[in-house]
PDB file of N, CA, C and O and ligand atoms in Angstrom:
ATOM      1  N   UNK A 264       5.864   8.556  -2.069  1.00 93.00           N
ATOM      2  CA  UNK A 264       5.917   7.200  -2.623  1.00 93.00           C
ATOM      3  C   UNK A 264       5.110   7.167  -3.932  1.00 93.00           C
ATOM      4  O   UNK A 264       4.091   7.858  -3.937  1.00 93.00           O
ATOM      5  N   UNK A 265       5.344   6.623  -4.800  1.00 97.00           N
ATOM      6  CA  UNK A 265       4.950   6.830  -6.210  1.00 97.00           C
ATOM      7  C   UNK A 265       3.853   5.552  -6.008  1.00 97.00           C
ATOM      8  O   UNK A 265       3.517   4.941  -4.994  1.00 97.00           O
ATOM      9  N   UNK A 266       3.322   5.380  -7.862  1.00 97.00           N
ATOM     10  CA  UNK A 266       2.400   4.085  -7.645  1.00 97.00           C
ATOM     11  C   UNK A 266       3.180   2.648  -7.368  1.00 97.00           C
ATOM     12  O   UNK A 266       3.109   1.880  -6.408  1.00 97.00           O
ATOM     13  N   UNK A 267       4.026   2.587  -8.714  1.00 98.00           N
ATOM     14  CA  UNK A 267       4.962   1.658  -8.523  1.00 98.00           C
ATOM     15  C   UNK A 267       5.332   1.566  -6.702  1.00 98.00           C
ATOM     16  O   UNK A 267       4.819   0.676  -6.023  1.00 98.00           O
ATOM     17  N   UNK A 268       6.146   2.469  -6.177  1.00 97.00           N
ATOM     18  CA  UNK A 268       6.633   2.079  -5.219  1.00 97.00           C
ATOM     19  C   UNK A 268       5.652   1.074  -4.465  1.00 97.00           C
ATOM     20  O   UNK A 268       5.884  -0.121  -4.282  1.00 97.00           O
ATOM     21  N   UNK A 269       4.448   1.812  -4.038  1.00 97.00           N
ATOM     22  CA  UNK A 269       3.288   1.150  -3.017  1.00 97.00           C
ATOM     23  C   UNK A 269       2.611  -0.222  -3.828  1.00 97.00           C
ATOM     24  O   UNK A 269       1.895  -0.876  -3.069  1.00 97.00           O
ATOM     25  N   UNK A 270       2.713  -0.807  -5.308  1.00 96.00           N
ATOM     26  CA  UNK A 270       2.535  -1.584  -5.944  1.00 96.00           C
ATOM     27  C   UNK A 270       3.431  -2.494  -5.448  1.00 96.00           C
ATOM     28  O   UNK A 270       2.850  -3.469  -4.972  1.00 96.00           O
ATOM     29  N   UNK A 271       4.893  -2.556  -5.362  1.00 96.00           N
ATOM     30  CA  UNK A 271       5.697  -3.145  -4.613  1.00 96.00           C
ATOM     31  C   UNK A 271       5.604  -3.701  -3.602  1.00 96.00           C
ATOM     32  O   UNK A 271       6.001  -4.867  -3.609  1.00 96.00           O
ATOM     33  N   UNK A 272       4.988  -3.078  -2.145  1.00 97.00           N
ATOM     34  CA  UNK A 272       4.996  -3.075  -1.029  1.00 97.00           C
ATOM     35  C   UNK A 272       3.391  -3.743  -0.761  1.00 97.00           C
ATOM     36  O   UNK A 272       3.043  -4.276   0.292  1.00 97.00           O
ATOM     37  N   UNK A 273       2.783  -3.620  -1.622  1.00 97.00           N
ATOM     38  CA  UNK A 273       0.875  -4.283  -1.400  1.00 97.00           C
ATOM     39  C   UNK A 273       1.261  -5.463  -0.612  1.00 97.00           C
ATOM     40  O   UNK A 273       0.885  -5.545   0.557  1.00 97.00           O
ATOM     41  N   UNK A 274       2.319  -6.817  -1.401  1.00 95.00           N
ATOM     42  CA  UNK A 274       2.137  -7.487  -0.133  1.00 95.00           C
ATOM     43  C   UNK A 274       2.536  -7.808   0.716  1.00 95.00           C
ATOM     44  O   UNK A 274       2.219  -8.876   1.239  1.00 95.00           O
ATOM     45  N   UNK A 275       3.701  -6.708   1.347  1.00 97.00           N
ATOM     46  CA  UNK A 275       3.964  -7.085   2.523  1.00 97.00           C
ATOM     47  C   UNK A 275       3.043  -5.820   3.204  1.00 97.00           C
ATOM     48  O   UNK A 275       3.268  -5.672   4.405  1.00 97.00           O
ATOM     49  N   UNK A 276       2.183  -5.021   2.702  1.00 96.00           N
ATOM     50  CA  UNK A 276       1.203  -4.412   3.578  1.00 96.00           C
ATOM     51  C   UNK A 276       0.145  -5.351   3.516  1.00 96.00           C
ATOM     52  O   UNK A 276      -0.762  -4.983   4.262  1.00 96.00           O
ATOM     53  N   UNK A 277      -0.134  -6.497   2.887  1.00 95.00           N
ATOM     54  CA  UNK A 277      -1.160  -7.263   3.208  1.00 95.00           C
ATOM     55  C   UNK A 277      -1.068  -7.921   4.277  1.00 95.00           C
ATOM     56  O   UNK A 277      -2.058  -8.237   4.937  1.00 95.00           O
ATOM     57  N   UNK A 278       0.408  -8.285   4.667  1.00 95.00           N
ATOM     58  CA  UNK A 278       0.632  -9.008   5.904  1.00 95.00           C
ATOM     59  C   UNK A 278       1.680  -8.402   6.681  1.00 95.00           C
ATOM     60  O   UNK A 278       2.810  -8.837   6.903  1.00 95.00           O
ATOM     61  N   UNK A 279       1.049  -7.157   7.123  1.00 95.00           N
ATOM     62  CA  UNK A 279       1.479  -6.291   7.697  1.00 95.00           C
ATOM     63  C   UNK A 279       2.737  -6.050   9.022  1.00 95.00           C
ATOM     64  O   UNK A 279       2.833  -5.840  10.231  1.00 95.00           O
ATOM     65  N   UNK A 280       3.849  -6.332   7.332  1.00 97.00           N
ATOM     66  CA  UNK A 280       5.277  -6.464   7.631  1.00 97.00           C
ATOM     67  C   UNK A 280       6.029  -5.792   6.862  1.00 97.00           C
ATOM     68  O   UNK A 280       7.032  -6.138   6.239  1.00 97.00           O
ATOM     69  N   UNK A 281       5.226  -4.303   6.967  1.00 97.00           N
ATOM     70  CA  UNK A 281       5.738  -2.475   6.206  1.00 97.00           C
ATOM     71  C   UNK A 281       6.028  -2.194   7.708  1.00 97.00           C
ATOM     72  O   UNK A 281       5.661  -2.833   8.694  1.00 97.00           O
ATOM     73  N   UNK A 282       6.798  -1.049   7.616  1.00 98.00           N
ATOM     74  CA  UNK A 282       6.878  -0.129   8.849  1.00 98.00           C
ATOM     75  C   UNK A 282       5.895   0.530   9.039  1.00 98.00           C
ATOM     76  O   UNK A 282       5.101   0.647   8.106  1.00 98.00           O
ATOM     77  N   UNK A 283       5.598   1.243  10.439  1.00 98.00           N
ATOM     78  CA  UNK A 283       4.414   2.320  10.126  1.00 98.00           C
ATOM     79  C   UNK A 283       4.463   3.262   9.360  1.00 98.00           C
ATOM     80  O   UNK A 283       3.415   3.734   8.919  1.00 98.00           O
ATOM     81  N   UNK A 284       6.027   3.914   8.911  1.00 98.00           N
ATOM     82  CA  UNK A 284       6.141   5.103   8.340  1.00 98.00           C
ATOM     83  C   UNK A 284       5.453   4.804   6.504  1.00 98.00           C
ATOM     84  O   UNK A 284       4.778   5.500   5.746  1.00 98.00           O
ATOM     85  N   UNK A 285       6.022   3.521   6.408  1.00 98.00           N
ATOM     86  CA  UNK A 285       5.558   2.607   4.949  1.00 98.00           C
ATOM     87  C   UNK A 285       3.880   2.767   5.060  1.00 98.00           C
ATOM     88  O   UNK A 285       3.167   3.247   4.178  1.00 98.00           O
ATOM     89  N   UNK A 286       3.525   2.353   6.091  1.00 98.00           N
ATOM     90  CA  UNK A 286       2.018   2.115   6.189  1.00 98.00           C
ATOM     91  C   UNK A 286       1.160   3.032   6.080  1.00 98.00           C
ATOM     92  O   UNK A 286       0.063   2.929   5.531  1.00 98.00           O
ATOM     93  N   UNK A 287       1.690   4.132   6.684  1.00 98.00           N
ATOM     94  CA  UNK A 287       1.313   5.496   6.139  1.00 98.00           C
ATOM     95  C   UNK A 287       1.074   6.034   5.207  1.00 98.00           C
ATOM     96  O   UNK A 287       0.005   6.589   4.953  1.00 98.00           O
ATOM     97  N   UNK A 288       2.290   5.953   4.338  1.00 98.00           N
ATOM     98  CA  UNK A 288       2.559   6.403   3.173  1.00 98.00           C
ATOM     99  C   UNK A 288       1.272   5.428   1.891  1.00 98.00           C
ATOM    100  O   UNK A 288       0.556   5.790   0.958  1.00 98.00           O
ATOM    101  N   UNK A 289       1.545   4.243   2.501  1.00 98.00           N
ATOM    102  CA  UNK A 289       0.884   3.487   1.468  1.00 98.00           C
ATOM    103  C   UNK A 289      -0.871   3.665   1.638  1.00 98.00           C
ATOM    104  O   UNK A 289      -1.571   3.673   0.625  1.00 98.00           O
ATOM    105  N   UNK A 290      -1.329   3.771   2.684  1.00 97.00           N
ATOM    106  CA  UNK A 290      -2.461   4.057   3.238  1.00 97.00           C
ATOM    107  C   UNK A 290      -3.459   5.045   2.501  1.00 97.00           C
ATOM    108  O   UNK A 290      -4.577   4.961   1.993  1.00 97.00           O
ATOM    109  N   UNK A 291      -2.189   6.333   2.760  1.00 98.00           N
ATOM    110  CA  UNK A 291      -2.168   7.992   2.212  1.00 98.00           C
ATOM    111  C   UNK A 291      -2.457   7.556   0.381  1.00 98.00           C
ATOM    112  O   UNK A 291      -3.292   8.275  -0.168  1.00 98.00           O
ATOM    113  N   UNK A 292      -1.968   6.727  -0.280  1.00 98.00           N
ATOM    114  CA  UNK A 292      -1.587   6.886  -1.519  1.00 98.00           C
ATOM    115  C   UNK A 292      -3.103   5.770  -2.221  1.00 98.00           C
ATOM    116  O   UNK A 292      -3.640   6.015  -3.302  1.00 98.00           O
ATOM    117  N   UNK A 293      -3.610   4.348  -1.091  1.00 98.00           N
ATOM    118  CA  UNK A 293      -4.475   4.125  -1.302  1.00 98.00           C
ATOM    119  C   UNK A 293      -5.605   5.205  -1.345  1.00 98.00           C
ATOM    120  O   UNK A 293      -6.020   5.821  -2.326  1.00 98.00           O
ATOM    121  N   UNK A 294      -5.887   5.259  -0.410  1.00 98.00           N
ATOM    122  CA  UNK A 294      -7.010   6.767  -0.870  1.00 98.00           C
ATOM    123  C   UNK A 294      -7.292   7.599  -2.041  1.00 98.00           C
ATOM    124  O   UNK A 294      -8.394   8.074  -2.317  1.00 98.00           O
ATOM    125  N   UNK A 295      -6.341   7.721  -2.626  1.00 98.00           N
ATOM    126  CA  UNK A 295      -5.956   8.431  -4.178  1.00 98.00           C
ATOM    127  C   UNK A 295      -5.894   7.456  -5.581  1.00 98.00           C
ATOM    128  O   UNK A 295      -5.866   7.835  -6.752  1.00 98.00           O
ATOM    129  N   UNK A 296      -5.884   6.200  -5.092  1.00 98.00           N
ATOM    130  CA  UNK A 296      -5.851   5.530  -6.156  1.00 98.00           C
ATOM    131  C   UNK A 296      -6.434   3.964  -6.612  1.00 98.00           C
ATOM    132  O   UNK A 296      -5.764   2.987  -6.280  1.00 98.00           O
ATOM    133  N   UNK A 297      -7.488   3.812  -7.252  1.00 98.00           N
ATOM    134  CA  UNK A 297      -8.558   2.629  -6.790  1.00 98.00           C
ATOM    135  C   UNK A 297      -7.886   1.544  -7.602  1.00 98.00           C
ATOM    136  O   UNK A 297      -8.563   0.526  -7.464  1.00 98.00           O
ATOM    137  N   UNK A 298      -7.186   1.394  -8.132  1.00 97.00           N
ATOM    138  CA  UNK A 298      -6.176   0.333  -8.623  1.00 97.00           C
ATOM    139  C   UNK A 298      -5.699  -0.396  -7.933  1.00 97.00           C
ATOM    140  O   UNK A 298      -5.699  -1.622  -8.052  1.00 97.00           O
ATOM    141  N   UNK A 299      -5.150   0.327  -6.987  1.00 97.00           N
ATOM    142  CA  UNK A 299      -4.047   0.182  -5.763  1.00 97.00           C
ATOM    143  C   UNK A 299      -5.163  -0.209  -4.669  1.00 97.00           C
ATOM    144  O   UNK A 299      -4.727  -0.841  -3.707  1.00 97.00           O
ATOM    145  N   UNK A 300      -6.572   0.085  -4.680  1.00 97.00           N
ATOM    146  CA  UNK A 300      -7.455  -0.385  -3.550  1.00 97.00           C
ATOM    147  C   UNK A 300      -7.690  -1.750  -4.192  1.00 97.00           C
ATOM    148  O   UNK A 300      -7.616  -2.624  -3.328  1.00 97.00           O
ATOM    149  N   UNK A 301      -7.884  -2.119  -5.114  1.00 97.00           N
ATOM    150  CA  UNK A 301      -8.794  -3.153  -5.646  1.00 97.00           C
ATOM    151  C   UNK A 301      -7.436  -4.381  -5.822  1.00 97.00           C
ATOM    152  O   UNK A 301      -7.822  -5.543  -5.954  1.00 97.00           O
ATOM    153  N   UNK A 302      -6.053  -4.162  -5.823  1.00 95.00           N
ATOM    154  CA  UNK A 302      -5.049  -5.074  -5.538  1.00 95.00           C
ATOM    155  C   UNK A 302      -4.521  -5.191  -3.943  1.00 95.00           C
ATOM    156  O   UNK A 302      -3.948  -6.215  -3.571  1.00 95.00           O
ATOM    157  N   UNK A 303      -4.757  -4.070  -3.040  1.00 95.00           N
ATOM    158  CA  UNK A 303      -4.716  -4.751  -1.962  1.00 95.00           C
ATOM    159  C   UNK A 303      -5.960  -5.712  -1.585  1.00 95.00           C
ATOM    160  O   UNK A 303      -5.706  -6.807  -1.083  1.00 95.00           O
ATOM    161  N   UNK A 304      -7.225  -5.346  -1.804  1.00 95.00           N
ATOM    162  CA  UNK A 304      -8.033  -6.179  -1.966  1.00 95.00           C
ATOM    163  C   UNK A 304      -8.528  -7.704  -1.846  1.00 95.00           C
ATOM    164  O   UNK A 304      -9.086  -8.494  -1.085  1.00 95.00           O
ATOM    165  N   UNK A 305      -7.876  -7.562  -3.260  1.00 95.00           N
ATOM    166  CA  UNK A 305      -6.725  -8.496  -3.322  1.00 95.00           C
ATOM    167  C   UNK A 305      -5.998  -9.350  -2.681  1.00 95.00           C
ATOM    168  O   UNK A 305      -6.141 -10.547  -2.933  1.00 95.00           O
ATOM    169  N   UNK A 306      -5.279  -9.018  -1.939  1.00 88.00           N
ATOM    170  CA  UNK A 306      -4.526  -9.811  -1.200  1.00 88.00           C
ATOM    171  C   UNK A 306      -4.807 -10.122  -0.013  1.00 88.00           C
ATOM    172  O   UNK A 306      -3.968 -10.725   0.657  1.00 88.00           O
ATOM    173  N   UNK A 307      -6.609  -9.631   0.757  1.00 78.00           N
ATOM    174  CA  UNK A 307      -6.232  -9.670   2.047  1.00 78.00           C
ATOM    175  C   UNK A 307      -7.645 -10.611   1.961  1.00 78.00           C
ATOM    176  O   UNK A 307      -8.092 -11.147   2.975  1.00 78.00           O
TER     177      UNK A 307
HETATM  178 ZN1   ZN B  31      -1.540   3.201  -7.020  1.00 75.96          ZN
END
């Protein structure tokens, strides 16, 4: 999953209505990228 992709998906992983396989992925990709931590953040 790229950045964009998981940028997409932040908020329905904020209200955790991703699949698990999504949740994973997006989880996996937070870890790697503090942009992407500081906009889910964000939303929750
Ligand atoms: Zn990102």
């Amino acid at each position: 999953m790229t950045h964009d992709d998981v940028a997409a998906l932040l908020g329905a992983y904020a209200l955790d209505s991703t699949s698990e396989e999504e949740r994973e992925e997006i989880e996996a990709h937070l870890a790697t990228c503090p942009p992407c931590r500081a906009e889910a953040a964000a939303y929750s």
